[in-house]
């Protein structure tokens, strides 16, 4: 159950954010120049992206662990992966603080600022915080996130001061980060340059282990259908009592490439796996109509999710720039969210 942070906890977070702003880290770092803070295992490293070097939007995005780093790389590689910007943005997993404009804040965020006694004036001056989770709309932080973010920003302040006070310089363009690594109980620490654990998005293949299902798929008859398969994020804030924050549903889509007809789509719950659902939709089609001649996808994430099924069934899996048959449906869903 969601628990809201107390005003004292928010005060600690706002004080840490205010100190960070005074250091103006966006004058020294680009958003791709990652800062790492490590408290134990390498997999639990916290990664920081500094926003605002271009002067448009100031902020700090905090990515927790390798999973967080992977979502950051999805965002930075979205164009080369041919991902829709909405898909990459709404699949982020991070904690972020922004210095933005008053109209960007929710009523709750403005109320917190008023209770704390802060007064902001002008463009890119209003400090506020958001939590990003796949399946959910960006939302105000709960108590647990506020406490984590407070600690992260306090340690980032230390890292930034060391970076300023020492002669160390990091070759960020070669895939390195500036790392502050704490020893046991944070009594000792080291800092310096270290290679990032990986520098390209890590996607996983969906692997079916049910031998009977694989055997049945391999025996399925063929049909002449040419299909398009995709995953889309609705980009809408959906409030429901069963969620402790607004959901942002994803859609798994299967359509006819020649006619543009939607064969089936499913709107997912926040914790559902859109790739798994898409595979289930495809398997249902195969058992009802036969294995299609070809399936077209537009990005490597969907391709990896359907690769095993296509190999087993002898289906041609082709990656294309645009899924023309699904575009009208996606456009209608975008109009719906507006």
Tab-separated table of N, CA, C and O in Angstrom, residues 43-138:
chain	number	residue	atom	x	y	z
A	43	UNK	N	26.223	-4.741	-9.729
A	43	UNK	CA	24.883	-4.731	-10.311
A	43	UNK	C	23.956	-3.732	-9.638
A	43	UNK	O	22.895	-3.397	-10.181
A	44	UNK	N	24.323	-3.265	-8.448
A	44	UNK	CA	23.484	-2.339	-7.693
A	44	UNK	C	23.971	-0.897	-7.800
A	44	UNK	O	23.509	-0.023	-7.067
A	45	UNK	N	24.895	-0.638	-8.711
A	45	UNK	CA	25.393	0.726	-8.916
A	45	UNK	C	24.241	1.662	-9.278
A	45	UNK	O	23.334	1.285	-10.018
A	46	UNK	N	24.278	2.861	-8.738
A	46	UNK	CA	23.297	3.900	-9.075
A	46	UNK	C	23.920	4.810	-10.130
A	46	UNK	O	25.045	5.281	-9.965
A	47	UNK	N	23.185	5.044	-11.213
A	47	UNK	CA	23.702	5.837	-12.327
A	47	UNK	C	22.937	7.160	-12.418
A	47	UNK	O	21.711	7.171	-12.338
A	48	UNK	N	23.677	8.244	-12.603
A	48	UNK	CA	23.091	9.582	-12.662
A	48	UNK	C	23.334	10.194	-14.036
A	48	UNK	O	24.469	10.202	-14.526
A	49	UNK	N	22.281	10.722	-14.628
A	49	UNK	CA	22.371	11.479	-15.873
A	49	UNK	C	21.998	12.921	-15.579
A	49	UNK	O	20.928	13.193	-15.034
A	50	UNK	N	22.890	13.844	-15.928
A	50	UNK	CA	22.690	15.261	-15.653
A	50	UNK	C	22.036	15.902	-16.873
A	50	UNK	O	22.589	15.874	-17.975
A	51	UNK	N	20.876	16.506	-16.678
A	51	UNK	CA	20.126	17.110	-17.775
A	51	UNK	C	20.298	18.623	-17.773
A	51	UNK	O	20.361	19.237	-16.706
A	52	UNK	N	20.382	19.212	-18.965
A	52	UNK	CA	20.351	20.669	-19.037
A	52	UNK	C	21.532	21.343	-19.692
A	52	UNK	O	21.559	22.572	-19.775
A	53	UNK	N	22.514	20.573	-20.175
A	53	UNK	CA	23.680	21.224	-20.801
A	53	UNK	C	23.245	22.075	-21.998
A	53	UNK	O	23.845	23.102	-22.291
A	54	UNK	N	22.178	21.653	-22.687
A	54	UNK	CA	21.680	22.434	-23.805
A	54	UNK	C	20.825	23.617	-23.403
A	54	UNK	O	20.435	24.434	-24.245
A	55	UNK	N	20.492	23.727	-22.097
A	55	UNK	CA	19.767	24.880	-21.586
A	55	UNK	C	18.258	24.776	-21.641
A	55	UNK	O	17.569	25.732	-21.288
A	56	UNK	N	17.713	23.625	-22.055
A	56	UNK	CA	16.257	23.520	-22.198
A	56	UNK	C	15.564	23.000	-20.944
A	56	UNK	O	14.499	23.489	-20.561
A	57	UNK	N	16.136	21.994	-20.326
A	57	UNK	CA	15.477	21.350	-19.182
A	57	UNK	C	16.537	20.889	-18.202
A	57	UNK	O	17.348	20.014	-18.525
A	58	UNK	N	16.553	21.476	-17.015
A	58	UNK	CA	17.543	21.115	-16.007
A	58	UNK	C	16.989	20.006	-15.119
A	58	UNK	O	15.829	20.039	-14.705
A	59	UNK	N	17.858	19.027	-14.799
A	59	UNK	CA	17.385	17.956	-13.944
A	59	UNK	C	18.454	16.911	-13.684
A	59	UNK	O	19.556	16.941	-14.248
A	60	UNK	N	18.102	15.964	-12.812
A	60	UNK	CA	18.950	14.821	-12.492
A	60	UNK	C	18.082	13.576	-12.611
A	60	UNK	O	17.070	13.451	-11.907
A	61	UNK	N	18.469	12.656	-13.493
A	61	UNK	CA	17.758	11.394	-13.614
A	61	UNK	C	18.591	10.301	-12.952
A	61	UNK	O	19.793	10.170	-13.239
A	62	UNK	N	17.972	9.547	-12.062
A	62	UNK	CA	18.660	8.539	-11.270
A	62	UNK	C	18.174	7.161	-11.697
A	62	UNK	O	16.979	6.854	-11.616
A	63	UNK	N	19.113	6.325	-12.138
A	63	UNK	CA	18.805	4.979	-12.614
A	63	UNK	C	19.418	3.965	-11.652
A	63	UNK	O	20.630	3.950	-11.443
A	64	UNK	N	18.581	3.117	-11.089
A	64	UNK	CA	19.011	2.194	-10.044
A	64	UNK	C	19.370	0.826	-10.627
A	64	UNK	O	18.533	0.127	-11.172
A	65	UNK	N	20.649	0.461	-10.509
A	65	UNK	CA	21.092	-0.851	-10.924
A	65	UNK	C	21.167	-1.022	-12.434
A	65	UNK	O	20.933	-0.097	-13.214
A	66	UNK	N	21.520	-2.237	-12.845
A	66	UNK	CA	21.670	-2.525	-14.272
A	66	UNK	C	20.348	-2.394	-15.014
A	66	UNK	O	20.328	-2.008	-16.187
A	67	UNK	N	19.246	-2.731	-14.350
A	67	UNK	CA	17.943	-2.596	-15.005
A	67	UNK	C	17.656	-1.136	-15.320
A	67	UNK	O	17.137	-0.803	-16.398
A	68	UNK	N	17.992	-0.259	-14.390
A	68	UNK	CA	17.812	1.163	-14.627
A	68	UNK	C	18.704	1.665	-15.748
A	68	UNK	O	18.269	2.430	-16.618
A	69	UNK	N	19.980	1.238	-15.755
A	69	UNK	CA	20.896	1.635	-16.816
A	69	UNK	C	20.374	1.184	-18.173
A	69	UNK	O	20.480	1.918	-19.169
A	70	UNK	N	19.786	0.001	-18.225
A	70	UNK	CA	19.268	-0.505	-19.499
A	70	UNK	C	18.123	0.362	-20.016
A	70	UNK	O	18.005	0.598	-21.229
A	71	UNK	N	17.273	0.853	-19.108
A	71	UNK	CA	16.180	1.719	-19.558
A	71	UNK	C	16.727	3.059	-20.041
A	71	UNK	O	16.191	3.663	-20.981
A	72	UNK	N	17.805	3.541	-19.421
A	72	UNK	CA	18.469	4.755	-19.905
A	72	UNK	C	18.988	4.552	-21.322
A	72	UNK	O	18.820	5.420	-22.194
A	73	UNK	N	19.607	3.406	-21.577
A	73	UNK	CA	20.148	3.133	-22.906
A	73	UNK	C	19.034	2.969	-23.939
A	73	UNK	O	19.208	3.323	-25.105
A	74	UNK	N	17.894	2.438	-23.515
A	74	UNK	CA	16.751	2.379	-24.426
A	74	UNK	C	16.364	3.779	-24.877
A	74	UNK	O	16.099	4.019	-26.064
A	75	UNK	N	16.344	4.709	-23.932
A	75	UNK	CA	15.964	6.088	-24.250
A	75	UNK	C	16.969	6.733	-25.200
A	75	UNK	O	16.595	7.406	-26.161
A	76	UNK	N	18.243	6.523	-24.938
A	76	UNK	CA	19.269	7.167	-25.758
A	76	UNK	C	19.409	6.513	-27.127
A	76	UNK	O	19.863	7.162	-28.077
A	77	UNK	N	19.017	5.238	-27.257
A	77	UNK	CA	19.156	4.518	-28.519
A	77	UNK	C	17.832	4.352	-29.256
A	77	UNK	O	17.752	3.590	-30.214
A	78	UNK	N	16.792	5.075	-28.819
A	78	UNK	CA	15.468	4.841	-29.380
A	78	UNK	C	15.416	5.040	-30.888
A	78	UNK	O	14.735	4.289	-31.602
A	79	UNK	N	16.148	6.030	-31.398
A	79	UNK	CA	16.096	6.292	-32.831
A	79	UNK	C	16.746	5.163	-33.616
A	79	UNK	O	16.184	4.683	-34.605
A	80	UNK	N	17.924	4.714	-33.193
A	80	UNK	CA	18.603	3.644	-33.909
A	80	UNK	C	17.852	2.319	-33.787
A	80	UNK	O	17.954	1.451	-34.658
A	81	UNK	N	17.076	2.153	-32.711
A	81	UNK	CA	16.276	0.943	-32.528
A	81	UNK	C	14.887	1.065	-33.148
A	81	UNK	O	14.102	0.128	-33.105
A	82	UNK	N	14.591	2.242	-33.708
A	82	UNK	CA	13.302	2.519	-34.346
A	82	UNK	C	12.138	2.366	-33.361
A	82	UNK	O	11.066	1.864	-33.700
A	83	UNK	N	12.360	2.833	-32.135
A	83	UNK	CA	11.305	2.816	-31.133
A	83	UNK	C	10.553	4.138	-31.152
A	83	UNK	O	11.149	5.200	-31.337
A	84	UNK	N	9.260	4.084	-30.945
A	84	UNK	CA	8.485	5.302	-30.802
A	84	UNK	C	8.972	6.047	-29.553
A	84	UNK	O	9.225	5.417	-28.519
A	85	UNK	N	9.118	7.372	-29.619
A	85	UNK	CA	9.582	8.119	-28.444
A	85	UNK	C	8.725	7.856	-27.207
A	85	UNK	O	9.247	7.780	-26.087
A	86	UNK	N	7.402	7.708	-27.405
A	86	UNK	CA	6.503	7.448	-26.274
A	86	UNK	C	6.811	6.100	-25.618
A	86	UNK	O	6.754	5.965	-24.398
A	87	UNK	N	7.131	5.116	-26.449
A	87	UNK	CA	7.445	3.793	-25.899
A	87	UNK	C	8.697	3.858	-25.020
A	87	UNK	O	8.727	3.323	-23.906
A	88	UNK	N	9.755	4.513	-25.544
A	88	UNK	CA	10.995	4.605	-24.784
A	88	UNK	C	10.808	5.428	-23.511
A	88	UNK	O	11.301	5.062	-22.441
A	89	UNK	N	10.077	6.542	-23.601
A	89	UNK	CA	9.882	7.404	-22.442
A	89	UNK	C	9.066	6.713	-21.360
A	89	UNK	O	9.411	6.756	-20.172
A	90	UNK	N	7.975	6.075	-21.761
A	90	UNK	CA	7.083	5.482	-20.761
A	90	UNK	C	7.539	4.110	-20.288
A	90	UNK	O	6.869	3.491	-19.461
A	91	UNK	N	8.671	3.628	-20.795
A	91	UNK	CA	9.275	2.413	-20.263
A	91	UNK	C	10.519	2.717	-19.442
A	91	UNK	O	11.313	1.838	-19.158
A	92	UNK	N	10.663	3.972	-19.069
A	92	UNK	CA	11.760	4.355	-18.193
A	92	UNK	C	11.526	3.837	-16.774
A	92	UNK	O	10.396	3.710	-16.317
A	93	UNK	N	12.627	3.543	-16.110
A	93	UNK	CA	12.587	3.161	-14.695
A	93	UNK	C	13.615	4.034	-13.975
A	93	UNK	O	14.814	3.740	-13.971
A	94	UNK	N	13.148	5.154	-13.422
A	94	UNK	CA	14.087	6.049	-12.762
A	94	UNK	C	13.375	6.953	-11.760
A	94	UNK	O	12.144	7.003	-11.704
A	95	UNK	N	14.173	7.660	-11.002
A	95	UNK	CA	13.720	8.740	-10.130
A	95	UNK	C	14.352	10.014	-10.667
A	95	UNK	O	15.558	10.053	-10.912
A	96	UNK	N	13.546	11.050	-10.860
A	96	UNK	CA	14.058	12.253	-11.511
A	96	UNK	C	13.636	13.506	-10.763
A	96	UNK	O	12.518	13.591	-10.261
A	97	UNK	N	14.553	14.449	-10.694
A	97	UNK	CA	14.188	15.796	-10.242
A	97	UNK	C	14.385	16.750	-11.397
A	97	UNK	O	15.316	16.617	-12.193
A	98	UNK	N	13.470	17.698	-11.503
A	98	UNK	CA	13.496	18.698	-12.560
A	98	UNK	C	13.458	20.089	-11.949
A	98	UNK	O	12.848	20.308	-10.899
A	99	UNK	N	14.077	21.026	-12.649
A	99	UNK	CA	13.856	22.436	-12.384
A	99	UNK	C	13.088	22.960	-13.596
A	99	UNK	O	13.667	23.203	-14.660
A	100	UNK	N	11.788	23.081	-13.453
A	100	UNK	CA	10.933	23.417	-14.582
A	100	UNK	C	10.093	24.654	-14.324
A	100	UNK	O	10.458	25.534	-13.537
A	101	UNK	N	8.952	24.694	-14.982
A	101	UNK	CA	8.043	25.825	-14.872
A	101	UNK	C	6.842	25.471	-14.002
A	101	UNK	O	6.476	24.294	-13.872
A	102	UNK	N	6.200	26.461	-13.451
A	102	UNK	CA	5.110	26.238	-12.507
A	102	UNK	C	3.998	25.385	-13.108
A	102	UNK	O	3.431	24.528	-12.425
A	103	UNK	N	3.692	25.602	-14.394
A	103	UNK	CA	2.570	24.879	-14.994
A	103	UNK	C	2.874	23.402	-15.241
A	103	UNK	O	1.997	22.637	-15.613
A	104	UNK	N	4.111	22.970	-15.021
A	104	UNK	CA	4.459	21.566	-15.169
A	104	UNK	C	4.111	20.766	-13.913
A	104	UNK	O	4.042	19.534	-13.960
A	105	UNK	N	3.898	21.453	-12.808
A	105	UNK	CA	3.714	20.783	-11.525
A	105	UNK	C	2.254	20.418	-11.295
A	105	UNK	O	1.340	21.119	-11.736
A	106	UNK	N	2.043	19.339	-10.549
A	106	UNK	CA	0.698	18.973	-10.127
A	106	UNK	C	0.301	19.813	-8.915
A	106	UNK	O	1.136	20.478	-8.290
A	107	UNK	N	-0.970	19.759	-8.566
A	107	UNK	CA	-1.439	20.476	-7.376
A	107	UNK	C	-0.710	19.989	-6.133
A	107	UNK	O	-0.350	20.779	-5.253
A	108	UNK	N	-0.498	18.685	-6.057
A	108	UNK	CA	0.192	18.105	-4.910
A	108	UNK	C	1.622	18.625	-4.804
A	108	UNK	O	2.099	18.968	-3.715
A	109	UNK	N	2.316	18.711	-5.920
A	109	UNK	CA	3.694	19.199	-5.905
A	109	UNK	C	3.766	20.664	-5.500
A	109	UNK	O	4.651	21.066	-4.734
A	110	UNK	N	2.823	21.467	-5.994
A	110	UNK	CA	2.815	22.891	-5.601
A	110	UNK	C	2.496	23.038	-4.113
A	110	UNK	O	3.040	23.921	-3.439
A	111	UNK	N	1.628	22.164	-3.599
A	111	UNK	CA	1.281	22.219	-2.180
A	111	UNK	C	2.491	21.907	-1.308
A	111	UNK	O	2.721	22.555	-0.277
A	112	UNK	N	3.283	20.911	-1.710
A	112	UNK	CA	4.488	20.556	-0.954
A	112	UNK	C	5.456	21.736	-0.920
A	112	UNK	O	6.001	22.084	0.135
A	113	UNK	N	5.646	22.381	-2.056
A	113	UNK	CA	6.555	23.524	-2.129
A	113	UNK	C	6.069	24.652	-1.214
A	113	UNK	O	6.864	25.282	-0.495
A	114	UNK	N	4.774	24.878	-1.218
A	114	UNK	CA	4.206	25.941	-0.372
A	114	UNK	C	4.402	25.619	1.104
A	114	UNK	O	4.782	26.494	1.898
A	115	UNK	N	4.170	24.357	1.489
A	115	UNK	CA	4.349	23.958	2.891
A	115	UNK	C	5.795	24.095	3.327
A	115	UNK	O	6.081	24.406	4.492
A	116	UNK	N	6.717	23.855	2.402
A	116	UNK	CA	8.136	23.949	2.740
A	116	UNK	C	8.617	25.389	2.796
A	116	UNK	O	9.719	25.665	3.294
A	117	UNK	N	7.835	26.312	2.255
A	117	UNK	CA	8.200	27.718	2.316
A	117	UNK	C	9.101	28.188	1.188
A	117	UNK	O	9.661	29.293	1.264
A	118	UNK	N	9.226	27.377	0.138
A	118	UNK	CA	10.042	27.802	-1.002
A	118	UNK	C	9.232	28.723	-1.911
A	118	UNK	O	8.023	28.535	-2.085
A	119	UNK	N	9.900	29.683	-2.469
A	119	UNK	CA	9.268	30.554	-3.468
A	119	UNK	C	10.157	30.559	-4.702
A	119	UNK	O	11.353	30.865	-4.613
A	120	UNK	N	9.583	30.193	-5.833
A	120	UNK	CA	10.331	30.153	-7.090
A	120	UNK	C	9.734	31.166	-8.050
A	120	UNK	O	8.522	31.347	-8.101
A	121	UNK	N	10.587	31.780	-8.830
A	121	UNK	CA	10.143	32.739	-9.832
A	121	UNK	C	10.913	32.487	-11.127
A	121	UNK	O	12.114	32.233	-11.110
A	122	UNK	N	10.206	32.538	-12.238
A	122	UNK	CA	10.871	32.473	-13.523
A	122	UNK	C	10.925	31.086	-14.129
A	122	UNK	O	10.508	30.084	-13.537
A	123	UNK	N	11.473	31.019	-15.333
A	123	UNK	CA	11.560	29.791	-16.112
A	123	UNK	C	12.639	28.873	-15.559
A	123	UNK	O	13.699	29.317	-15.131
A	124	UNK	N	12.336	27.575	-15.551
A	124	UNK	CA	13.284	26.534	-15.121
A	124	UNK	C	13.798	26.760	-13.695
A	124	UNK	O	14.982	26.544	-13.404
A	125	UNK	N	12.905	27.171	-12.801
A	125	UNK	CA	13.288	27.415	-11.412
A	125	UNK	C	12.522	26.532	-10.416
A	125	UNK	O	12.956	26.393	-9.276
A	126	UNK	N	11.410	25.964	-10.828
A	126	UNK	CA	10.551	25.210	-9.908
A	126	UNK	C	11.067	23.780	-9.761
A	126	UNK	O	11.053	22.999	-10.702
A	127	UNK	N	11.515	23.438	-8.562
A	127	UNK	CA	12.050	22.110	-8.282
A	127	UNK	C	10.911	21.141	-7.965
A	127	UNK	O	10.099	21.402	-7.073
A	128	UNK	N	10.867	20.043	-8.700
A	128	UNK	CA	9.878	19.003	-8.411
A	128	UNK	C	10.444	17.640	-8.769
A	128	UNK	O	11.457	17.531	-9.468
A	129	UNK	N	9.791	16.585	-8.283
A	129	UNK	CA	10.321	15.228	-8.387
A	129	UNK	C	9.270	14.286	-8.976
A	129	UNK	O	8.072	14.413	-8.681
A	130	UNK	N	9.736	13.328	-9.779
A	130	UNK	CA	8.845	12.341	-10.384
A	130	UNK	C	9.470	10.955	-10.310
A	130	UNK	O	10.692	10.794	-10.369
A	131	UNK	N	8.593	9.967	-10.213
A	131	UNK	CA	8.994	8.564	-10.265
A	131	UNK	C	8.474	7.970	-11.573
A	131	UNK	O	7.292	8.103	-11.895
A	132	UNK	N	9.367	7.311	-12.316
A	132	UNK	CA	9.003	6.643	-13.566
A	132	UNK	C	9.068	5.132	-13.367
A	132	UNK	O	10.085	4.611	-12.895
A	133	UNK	N	7.991	4.439	-13.725
A	133	UNK	CA	7.940	2.981	-13.669
A	133	UNK	C	7.222	2.477	-14.909
A	133	UNK	O	6.142	2.998	-15.247
A	134	UNK	N	7.756	1.477	-15.615
A	134	UNK	CA	7.041	0.913	-16.768
A	134	UNK	C	5.651	0.440	-16.378
A	134	UNK	O	5.461	-0.176	-15.323
A	135	UNK	N	4.680	0.733	-17.206
A	135	UNK	CA	3.299	0.345	-16.931
A	135	UNK	C	2.507	1.402	-16.191
A	135	UNK	O	1.285	1.291	-16.079
A	136	UNK	N	3.204	2.424	-15.685
A	136	UNK	CA	2.548	3.475	-14.915
A	136	UNK	C	2.905	4.845	-15.498
A	136	UNK	O	3.935	5.022	-16.138
A	137	UNK	N	2.019	5.804	-15.219
A	137	UNK	CA	2.276	7.169	-15.655
A	137	UNK	C	3.250	7.818	-14.670
A	137	UNK	O	3.205	7.528	-13.470
A	138	UNK	N	4.171	8.675	-15.148
A	138	UNK	CA	5.068	9.376	-14.213
A	138	UNK	C	4.269	10.045	-13.098
A	138	UNK	O	3.267	10.715	-13.358
